PDB file of C-alpha atoms in Angstrom:
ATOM      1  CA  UNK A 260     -12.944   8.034  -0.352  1.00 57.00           C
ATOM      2  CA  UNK A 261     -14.426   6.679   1.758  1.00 49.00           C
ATOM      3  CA  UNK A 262     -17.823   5.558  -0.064  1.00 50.00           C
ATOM      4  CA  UNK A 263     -20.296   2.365  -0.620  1.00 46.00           C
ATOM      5  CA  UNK A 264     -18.558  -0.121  -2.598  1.00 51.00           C
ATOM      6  CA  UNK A 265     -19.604  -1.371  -6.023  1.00 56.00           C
ATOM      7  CA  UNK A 266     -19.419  -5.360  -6.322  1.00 56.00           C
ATOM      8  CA  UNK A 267     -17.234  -6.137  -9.837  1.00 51.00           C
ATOM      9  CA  UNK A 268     -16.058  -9.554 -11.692  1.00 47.00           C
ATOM     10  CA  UNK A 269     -12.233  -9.691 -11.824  1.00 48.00           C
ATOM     11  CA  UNK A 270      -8.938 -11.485 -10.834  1.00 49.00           C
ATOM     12  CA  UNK A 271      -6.655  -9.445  -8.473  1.00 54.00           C
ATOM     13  CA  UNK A 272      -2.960 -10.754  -9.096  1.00 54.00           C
ATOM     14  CA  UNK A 273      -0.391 -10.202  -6.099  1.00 55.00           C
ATOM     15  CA  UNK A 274       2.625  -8.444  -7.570  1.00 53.00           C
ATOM     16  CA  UNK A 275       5.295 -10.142  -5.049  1.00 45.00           C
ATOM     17  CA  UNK A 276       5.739 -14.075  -6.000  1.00 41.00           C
ATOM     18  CA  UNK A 277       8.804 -16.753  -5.680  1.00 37.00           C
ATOM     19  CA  UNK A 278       7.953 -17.393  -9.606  1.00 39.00           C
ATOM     20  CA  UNK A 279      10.863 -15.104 -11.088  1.00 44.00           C
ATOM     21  CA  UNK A 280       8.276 -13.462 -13.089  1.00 51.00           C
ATOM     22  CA  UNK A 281       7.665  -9.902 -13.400  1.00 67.00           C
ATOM     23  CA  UNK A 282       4.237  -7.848 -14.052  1.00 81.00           C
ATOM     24  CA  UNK A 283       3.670  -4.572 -14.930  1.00 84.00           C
ATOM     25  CA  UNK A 284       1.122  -2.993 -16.287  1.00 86.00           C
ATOM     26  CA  UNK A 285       2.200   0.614 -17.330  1.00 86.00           C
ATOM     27  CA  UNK A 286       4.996   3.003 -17.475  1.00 92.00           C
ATOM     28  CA  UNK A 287       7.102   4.107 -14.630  1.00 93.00           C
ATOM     29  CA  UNK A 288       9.877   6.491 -14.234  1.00 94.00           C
ATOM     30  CA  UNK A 289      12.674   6.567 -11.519  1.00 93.00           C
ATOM     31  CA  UNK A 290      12.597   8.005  -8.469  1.00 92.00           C
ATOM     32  CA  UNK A 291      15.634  11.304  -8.487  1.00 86.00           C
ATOM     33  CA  UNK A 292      16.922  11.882  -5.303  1.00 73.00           C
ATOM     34  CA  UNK A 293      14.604  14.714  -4.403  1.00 72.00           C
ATOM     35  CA  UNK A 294      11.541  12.457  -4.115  1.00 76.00           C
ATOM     36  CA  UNK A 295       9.910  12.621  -0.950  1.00 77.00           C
ATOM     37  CA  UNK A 296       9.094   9.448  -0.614  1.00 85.00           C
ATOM     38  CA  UNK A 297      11.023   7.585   1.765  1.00 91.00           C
ATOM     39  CA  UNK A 298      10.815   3.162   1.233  1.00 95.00           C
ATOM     40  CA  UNK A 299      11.981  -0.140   2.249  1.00 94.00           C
ATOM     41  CA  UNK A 300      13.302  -2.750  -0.060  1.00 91.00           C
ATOM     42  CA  UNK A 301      12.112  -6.388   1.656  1.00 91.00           C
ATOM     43  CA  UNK A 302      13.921  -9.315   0.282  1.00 83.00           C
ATOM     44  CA  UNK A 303      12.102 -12.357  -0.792  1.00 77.00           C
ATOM     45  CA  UNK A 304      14.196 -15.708  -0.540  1.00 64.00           C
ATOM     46  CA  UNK A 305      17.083 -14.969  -2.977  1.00 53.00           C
ATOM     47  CA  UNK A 306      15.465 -11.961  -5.444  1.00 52.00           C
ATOM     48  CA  UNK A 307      18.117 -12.046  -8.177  1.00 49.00           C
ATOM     49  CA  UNK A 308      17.864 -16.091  -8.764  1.00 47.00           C
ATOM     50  CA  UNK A 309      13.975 -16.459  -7.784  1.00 45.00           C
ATOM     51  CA  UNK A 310      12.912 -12.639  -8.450  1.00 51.00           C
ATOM     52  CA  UNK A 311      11.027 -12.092  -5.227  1.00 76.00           C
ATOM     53  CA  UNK A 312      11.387  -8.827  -3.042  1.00 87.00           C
ATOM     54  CA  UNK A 313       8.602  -6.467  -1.942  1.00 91.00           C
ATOM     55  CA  UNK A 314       8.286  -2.588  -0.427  1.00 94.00           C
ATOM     56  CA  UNK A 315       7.199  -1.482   3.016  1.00 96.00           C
ATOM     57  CA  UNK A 316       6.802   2.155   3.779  1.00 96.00           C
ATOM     58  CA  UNK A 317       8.172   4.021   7.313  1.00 95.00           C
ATOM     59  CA  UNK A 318       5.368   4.934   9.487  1.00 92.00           C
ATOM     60  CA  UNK A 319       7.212   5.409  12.796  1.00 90.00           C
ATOM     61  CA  UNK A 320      10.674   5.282  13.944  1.00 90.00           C
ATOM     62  CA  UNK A 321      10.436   1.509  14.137  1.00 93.00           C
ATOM     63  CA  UNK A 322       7.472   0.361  12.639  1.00 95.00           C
ATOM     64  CA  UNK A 323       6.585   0.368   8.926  1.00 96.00           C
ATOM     65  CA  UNK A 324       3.408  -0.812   6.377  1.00 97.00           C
ATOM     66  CA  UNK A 325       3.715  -3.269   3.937  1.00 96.00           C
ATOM     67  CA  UNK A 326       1.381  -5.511   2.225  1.00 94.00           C
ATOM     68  CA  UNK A 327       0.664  -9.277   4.263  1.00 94.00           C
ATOM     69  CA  UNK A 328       0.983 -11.014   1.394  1.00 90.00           C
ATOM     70  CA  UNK A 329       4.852 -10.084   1.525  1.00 91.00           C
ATOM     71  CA  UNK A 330       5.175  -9.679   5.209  1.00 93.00           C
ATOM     72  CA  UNK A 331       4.354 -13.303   5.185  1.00 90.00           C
ATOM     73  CA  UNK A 332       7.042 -14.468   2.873  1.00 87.00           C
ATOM     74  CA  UNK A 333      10.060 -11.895   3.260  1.00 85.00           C
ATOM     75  CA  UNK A 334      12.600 -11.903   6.374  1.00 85.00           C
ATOM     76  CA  UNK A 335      10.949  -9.054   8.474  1.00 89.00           C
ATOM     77  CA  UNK A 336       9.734  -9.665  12.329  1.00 95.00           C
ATOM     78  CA  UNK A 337       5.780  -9.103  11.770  1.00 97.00           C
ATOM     79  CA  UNK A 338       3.969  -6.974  14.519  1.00 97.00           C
ATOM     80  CA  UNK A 339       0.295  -7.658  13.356  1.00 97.00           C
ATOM     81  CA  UNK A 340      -1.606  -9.085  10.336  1.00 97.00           C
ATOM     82  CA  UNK A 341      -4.643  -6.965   9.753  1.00 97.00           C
ATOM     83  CA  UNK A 342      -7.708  -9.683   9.967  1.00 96.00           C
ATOM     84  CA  UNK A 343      -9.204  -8.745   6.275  1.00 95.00           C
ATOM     85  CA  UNK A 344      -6.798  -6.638   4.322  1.00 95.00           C
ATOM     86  CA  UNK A 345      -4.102  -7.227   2.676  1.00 94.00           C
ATOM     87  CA  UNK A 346      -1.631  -4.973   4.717  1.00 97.00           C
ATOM     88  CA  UNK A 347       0.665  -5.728   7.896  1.00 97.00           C
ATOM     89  CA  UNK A 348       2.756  -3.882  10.652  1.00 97.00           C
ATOM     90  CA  UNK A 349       6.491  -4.668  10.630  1.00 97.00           C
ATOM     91  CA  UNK A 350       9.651  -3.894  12.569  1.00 97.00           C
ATOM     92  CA  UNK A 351      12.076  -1.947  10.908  1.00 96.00           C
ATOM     93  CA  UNK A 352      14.922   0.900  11.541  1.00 95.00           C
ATOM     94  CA  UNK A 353      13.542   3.169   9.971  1.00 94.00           C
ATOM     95  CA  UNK A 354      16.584   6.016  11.679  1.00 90.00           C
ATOM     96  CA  UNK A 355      17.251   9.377   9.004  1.00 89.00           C
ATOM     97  CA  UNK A 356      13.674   7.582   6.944  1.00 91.00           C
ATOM     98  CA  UNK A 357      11.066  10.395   6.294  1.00 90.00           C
ATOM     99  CA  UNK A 358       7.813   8.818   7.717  1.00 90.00           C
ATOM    100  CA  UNK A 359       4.828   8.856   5.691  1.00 92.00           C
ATOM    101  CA  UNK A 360       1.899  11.054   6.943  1.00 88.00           C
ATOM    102  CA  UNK A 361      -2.050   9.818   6.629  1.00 90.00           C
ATOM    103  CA  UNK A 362      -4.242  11.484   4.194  1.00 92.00           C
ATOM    104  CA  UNK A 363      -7.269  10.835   2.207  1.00 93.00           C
ATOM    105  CA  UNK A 364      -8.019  11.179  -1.787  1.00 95.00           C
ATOM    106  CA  UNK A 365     -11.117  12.058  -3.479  1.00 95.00           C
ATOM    107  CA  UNK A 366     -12.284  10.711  -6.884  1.00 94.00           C
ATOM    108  CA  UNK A 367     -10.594  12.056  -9.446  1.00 96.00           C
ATOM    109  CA  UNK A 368      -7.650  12.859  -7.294  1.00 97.00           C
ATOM    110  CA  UNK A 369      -4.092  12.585  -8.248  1.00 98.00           C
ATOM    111  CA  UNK A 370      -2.155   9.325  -7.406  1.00 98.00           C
ATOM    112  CA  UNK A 371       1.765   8.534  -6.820  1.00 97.00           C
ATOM    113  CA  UNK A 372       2.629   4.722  -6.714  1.00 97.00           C
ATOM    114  CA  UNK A 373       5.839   4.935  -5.280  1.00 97.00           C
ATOM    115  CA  UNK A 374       7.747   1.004  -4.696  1.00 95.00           C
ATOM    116  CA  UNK A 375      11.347  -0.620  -5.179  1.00 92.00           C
ATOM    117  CA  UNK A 376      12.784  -2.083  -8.584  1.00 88.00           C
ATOM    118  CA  UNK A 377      14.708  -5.446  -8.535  1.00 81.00           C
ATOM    119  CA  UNK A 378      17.772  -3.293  -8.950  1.00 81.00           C
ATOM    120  CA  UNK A 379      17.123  -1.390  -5.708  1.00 84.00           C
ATOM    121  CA  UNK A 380      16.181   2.151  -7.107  1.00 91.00           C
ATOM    122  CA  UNK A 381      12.520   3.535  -6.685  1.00 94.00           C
ATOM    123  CA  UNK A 382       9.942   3.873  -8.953  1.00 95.00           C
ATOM    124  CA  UNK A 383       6.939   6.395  -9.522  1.00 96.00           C
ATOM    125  CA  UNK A 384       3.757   6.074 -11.587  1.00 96.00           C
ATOM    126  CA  UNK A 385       1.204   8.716 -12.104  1.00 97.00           C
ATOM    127  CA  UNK A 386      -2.466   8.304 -12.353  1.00 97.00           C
ATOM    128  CA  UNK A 387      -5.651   9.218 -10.536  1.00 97.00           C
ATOM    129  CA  UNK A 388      -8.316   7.487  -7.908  1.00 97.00           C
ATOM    130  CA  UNK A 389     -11.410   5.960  -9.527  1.00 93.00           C
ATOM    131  CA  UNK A 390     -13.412   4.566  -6.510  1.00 90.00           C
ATOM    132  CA  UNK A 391     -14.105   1.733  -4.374  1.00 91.00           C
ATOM    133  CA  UNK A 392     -14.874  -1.819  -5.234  1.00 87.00           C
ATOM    134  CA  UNK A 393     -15.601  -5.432  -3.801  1.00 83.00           C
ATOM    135  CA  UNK A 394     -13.989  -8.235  -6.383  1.00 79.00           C
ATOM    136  CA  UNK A 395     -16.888 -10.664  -5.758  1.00 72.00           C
ATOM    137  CA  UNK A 396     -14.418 -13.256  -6.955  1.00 72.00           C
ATOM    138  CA  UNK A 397     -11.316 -12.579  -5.081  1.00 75.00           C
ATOM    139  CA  UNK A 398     -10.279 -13.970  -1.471  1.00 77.00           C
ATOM    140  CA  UNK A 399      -8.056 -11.556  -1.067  1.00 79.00           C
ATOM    141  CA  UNK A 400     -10.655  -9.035  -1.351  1.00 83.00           C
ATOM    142  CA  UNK A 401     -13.445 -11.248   0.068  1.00 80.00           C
ATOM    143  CA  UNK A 402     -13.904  -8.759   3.024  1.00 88.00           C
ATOM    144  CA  UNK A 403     -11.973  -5.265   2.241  1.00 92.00           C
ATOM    145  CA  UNK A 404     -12.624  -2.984  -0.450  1.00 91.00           C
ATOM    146  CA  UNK A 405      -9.779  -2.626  -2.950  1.00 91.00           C
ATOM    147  CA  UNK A 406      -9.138   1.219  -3.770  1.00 94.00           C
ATOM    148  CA  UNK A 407      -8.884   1.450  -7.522  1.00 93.00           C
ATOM    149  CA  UNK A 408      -6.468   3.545  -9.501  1.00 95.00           C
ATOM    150  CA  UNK A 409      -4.623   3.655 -12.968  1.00 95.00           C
ATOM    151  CA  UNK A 410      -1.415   4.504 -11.605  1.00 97.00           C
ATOM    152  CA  UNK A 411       0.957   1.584 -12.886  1.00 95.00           C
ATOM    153  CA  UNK A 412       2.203  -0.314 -10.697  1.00 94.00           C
ATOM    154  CA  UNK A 413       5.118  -3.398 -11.268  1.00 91.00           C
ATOM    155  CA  UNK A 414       6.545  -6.885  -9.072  1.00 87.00           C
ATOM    156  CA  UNK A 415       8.437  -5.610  -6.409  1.00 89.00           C
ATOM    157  CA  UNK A 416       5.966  -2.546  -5.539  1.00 93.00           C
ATOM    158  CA  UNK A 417       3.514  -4.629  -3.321  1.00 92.00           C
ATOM    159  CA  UNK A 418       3.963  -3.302  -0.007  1.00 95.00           C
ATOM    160  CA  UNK A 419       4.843   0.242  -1.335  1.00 96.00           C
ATOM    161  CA  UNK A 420       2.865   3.635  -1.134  1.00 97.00           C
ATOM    162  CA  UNK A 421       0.044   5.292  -2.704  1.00 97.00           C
ATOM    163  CA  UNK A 422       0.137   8.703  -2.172  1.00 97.00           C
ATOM    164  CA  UNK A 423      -2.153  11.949  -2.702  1.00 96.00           C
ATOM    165  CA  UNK A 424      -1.473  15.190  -4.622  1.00 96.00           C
ATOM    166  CA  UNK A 425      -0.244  16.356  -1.267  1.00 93.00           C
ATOM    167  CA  UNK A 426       2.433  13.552  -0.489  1.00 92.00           C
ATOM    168  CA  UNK A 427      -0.035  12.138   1.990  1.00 93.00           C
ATOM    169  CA  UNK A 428       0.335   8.126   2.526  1.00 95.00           C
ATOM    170  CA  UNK A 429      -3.629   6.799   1.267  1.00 96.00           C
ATOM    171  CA  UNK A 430      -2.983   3.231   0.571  1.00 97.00           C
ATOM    172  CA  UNK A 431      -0.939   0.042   0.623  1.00 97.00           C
ATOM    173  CA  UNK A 432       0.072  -1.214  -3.000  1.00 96.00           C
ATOM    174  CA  UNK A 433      -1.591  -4.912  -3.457  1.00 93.00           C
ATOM    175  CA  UNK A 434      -1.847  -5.823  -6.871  1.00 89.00           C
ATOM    176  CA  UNK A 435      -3.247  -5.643 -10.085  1.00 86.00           C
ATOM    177  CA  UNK A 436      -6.107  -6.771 -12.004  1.00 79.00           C
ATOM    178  CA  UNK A 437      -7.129  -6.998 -15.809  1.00 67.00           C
ATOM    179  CA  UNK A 438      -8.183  -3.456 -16.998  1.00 59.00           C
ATOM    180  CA  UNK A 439     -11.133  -4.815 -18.551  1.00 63.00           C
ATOM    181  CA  UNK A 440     -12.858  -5.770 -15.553  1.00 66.00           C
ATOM    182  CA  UNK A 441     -16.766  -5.003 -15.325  1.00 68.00           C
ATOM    183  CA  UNK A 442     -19.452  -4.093 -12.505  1.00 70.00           C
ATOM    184  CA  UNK A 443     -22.072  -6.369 -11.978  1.00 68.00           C
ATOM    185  CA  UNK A 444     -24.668  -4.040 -13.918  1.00 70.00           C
ATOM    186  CA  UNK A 445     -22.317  -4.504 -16.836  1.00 69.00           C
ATOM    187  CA  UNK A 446     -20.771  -0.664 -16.390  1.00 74.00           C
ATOM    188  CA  UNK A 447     -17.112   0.133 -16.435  1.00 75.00           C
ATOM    189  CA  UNK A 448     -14.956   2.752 -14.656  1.00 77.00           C
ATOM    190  CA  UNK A 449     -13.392   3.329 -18.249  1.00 80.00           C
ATOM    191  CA  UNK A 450      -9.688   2.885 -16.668  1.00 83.00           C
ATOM    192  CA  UNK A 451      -6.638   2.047 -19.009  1.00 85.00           C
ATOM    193  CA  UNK A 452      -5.047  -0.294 -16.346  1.00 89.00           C
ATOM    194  CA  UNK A 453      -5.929  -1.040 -12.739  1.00 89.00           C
ATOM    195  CA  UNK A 454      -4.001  -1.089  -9.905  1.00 93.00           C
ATOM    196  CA  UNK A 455      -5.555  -1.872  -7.081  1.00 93.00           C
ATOM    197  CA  UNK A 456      -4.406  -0.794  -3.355  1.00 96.00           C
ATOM    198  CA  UNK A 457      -5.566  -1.112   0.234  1.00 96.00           C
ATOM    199  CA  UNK A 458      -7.191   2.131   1.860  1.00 96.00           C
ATOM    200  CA  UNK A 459      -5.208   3.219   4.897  1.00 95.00           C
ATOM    201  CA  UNK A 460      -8.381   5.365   5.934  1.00 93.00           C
ATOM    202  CA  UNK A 461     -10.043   1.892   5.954  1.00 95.00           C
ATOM    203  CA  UNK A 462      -7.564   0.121   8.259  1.00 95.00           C
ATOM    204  CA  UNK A 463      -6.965   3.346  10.106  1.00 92.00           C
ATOM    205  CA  UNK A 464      -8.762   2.130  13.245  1.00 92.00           C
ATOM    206  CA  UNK A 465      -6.447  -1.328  13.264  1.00 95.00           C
ATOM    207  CA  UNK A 466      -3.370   0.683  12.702  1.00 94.00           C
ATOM    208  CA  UNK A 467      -4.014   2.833  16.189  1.00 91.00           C
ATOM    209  CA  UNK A 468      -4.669  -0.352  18.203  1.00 94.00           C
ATOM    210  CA  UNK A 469      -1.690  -1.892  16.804  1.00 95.00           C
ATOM    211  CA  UNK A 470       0.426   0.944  17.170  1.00 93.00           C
ATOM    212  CA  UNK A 471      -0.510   1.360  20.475  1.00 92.00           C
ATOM    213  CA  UNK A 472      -0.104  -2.157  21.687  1.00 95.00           C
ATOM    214  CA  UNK A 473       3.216  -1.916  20.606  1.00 95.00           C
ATOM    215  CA  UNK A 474       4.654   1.180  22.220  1.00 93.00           C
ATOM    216  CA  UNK A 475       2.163   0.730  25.724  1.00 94.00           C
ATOM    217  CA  UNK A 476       0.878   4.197  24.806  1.00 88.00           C
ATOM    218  CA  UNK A 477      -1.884   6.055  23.287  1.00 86.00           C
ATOM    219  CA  UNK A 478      -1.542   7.267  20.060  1.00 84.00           C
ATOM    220  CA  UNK A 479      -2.084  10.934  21.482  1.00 82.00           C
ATOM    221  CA  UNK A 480       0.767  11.059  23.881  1.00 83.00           C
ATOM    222  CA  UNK A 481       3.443   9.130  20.923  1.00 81.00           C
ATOM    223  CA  UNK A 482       2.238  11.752  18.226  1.00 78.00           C
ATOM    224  CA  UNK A 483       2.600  14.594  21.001  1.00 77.00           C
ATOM    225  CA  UNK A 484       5.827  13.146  22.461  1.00 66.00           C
ATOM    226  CA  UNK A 485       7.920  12.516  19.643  1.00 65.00           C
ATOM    227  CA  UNK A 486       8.292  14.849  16.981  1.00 61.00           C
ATOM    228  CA  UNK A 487       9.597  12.640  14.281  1.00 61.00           C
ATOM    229  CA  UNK A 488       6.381  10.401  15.160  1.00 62.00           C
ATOM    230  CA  UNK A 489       4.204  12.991  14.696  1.00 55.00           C
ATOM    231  CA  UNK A 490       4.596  12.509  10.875  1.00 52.00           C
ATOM    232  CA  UNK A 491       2.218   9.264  10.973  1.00 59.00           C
ATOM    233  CA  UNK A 492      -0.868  11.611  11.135  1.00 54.00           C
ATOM    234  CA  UNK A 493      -3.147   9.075  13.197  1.00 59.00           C
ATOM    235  CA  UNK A 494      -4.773  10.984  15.380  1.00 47.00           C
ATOM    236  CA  UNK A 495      -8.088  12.930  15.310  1.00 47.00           C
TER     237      UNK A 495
END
């Protein structure tokens, strides 16, 4: 990760509706309460009644990730809208939170999807990184690769975390597609399920402006500054 994308025919469904519906494509366990995982549970109009909620994860004291598909449809005061991704900036209180740090994942490497339950309590699922991919049929994807991994996922977890073998924050939770999805050439990645997240190493460069727009201060002198900042490893 990071490498040229292959072009594939497949439906991406967003896992964060008002339809009272819920998705889920493998098996997930609970979070205990040594996870290290710190995230956000974003209510969605009324989620009991209508089923709608979504998952941001802390990045800074006051600013945390989430997917823009929920950003635009829960209660949070939105900071920037990345222009192609699926992924926005959001204010939050994110006091006592442990703030994700920035990493990278290599094929084959181990994945955490970590997100919120209806019920409040946080849920893990365990698979591995496949690759890259452009869904040639997808707006959502029309213009930013969609990282691909087997790690199930469930509605509720859009917005939440993809993490490395190391604990490392590598992508934004989007959605899911149909595990029988095909390259162009007719090949498969030979995944059981696919979940399908947004690359932070690919917004990376958005996330520095945008974080520094907001405080009024390069992203050198915050991480240096601020110890509890220095968590969201953004700088080179």
């Amino acid at each position: 990760m990071f490498q040229a994308f292959s072009k594939v025919m497949g439906s991406v469904f967003l896992l964060c509706s008002l339809q009272g519906c819920i998705l889920i494509n493998g098996p997930l366990d609970y979070a205990d309460t040594s996870n290290e995982h710190d995230v956000n549970y974003l209510a969605i109009g009324i989620p009991f009644v209508l089923g709608g909620h979504g998952t941001s994860v802390p990045l800074t004291p006051e600013i945390s990730l989430t997917a823009k598909h929920v950003a635009k449809l829960d209660y949070s005061e939105v900071i920037a809208y990345h222009p192609d991704c699926d992924v926005a900036l959001i204010k939050e209180d994110n006091t006592d939170k442990r703030l994700a740090s920035l990493g990278t994942v290599q094929t084959d490497g181990g994945i955490t999807t970590v997100g919120m339950g209806l019920t409040g309590k946080v849920l893990l699922g365990k698979g591995k990184y496949y690759r890259d991919v452009n869904f040639v049929d997808s707006t959502l994807f029309a213009r930013c690769p969609a990282s691909i991994t087997d790690a199930p996922i469930q509605s509720g977890m859009s917005g939440g975390g993809a993490f490395n073998e190391n604990g490392e924050l590598v992508g934004i939770i989007s959605g899911m597609s149909s595990s029988g999805f095909r390259m162009l050439d007719g090949s498969t990645l030979g995944n059981e399920r696919t979940s399908v997240f947004v690359s932070t190493l690919y917004v990376r460069g958005w996330l520095i402006e945008s974080i520094e727009t907001y405080y009024g201060d390069s992203i050198d002198n915050l991480t240096a500054g601020t110890p509890s900042f220095s968590a969201a490893y953004l700088s080179e």
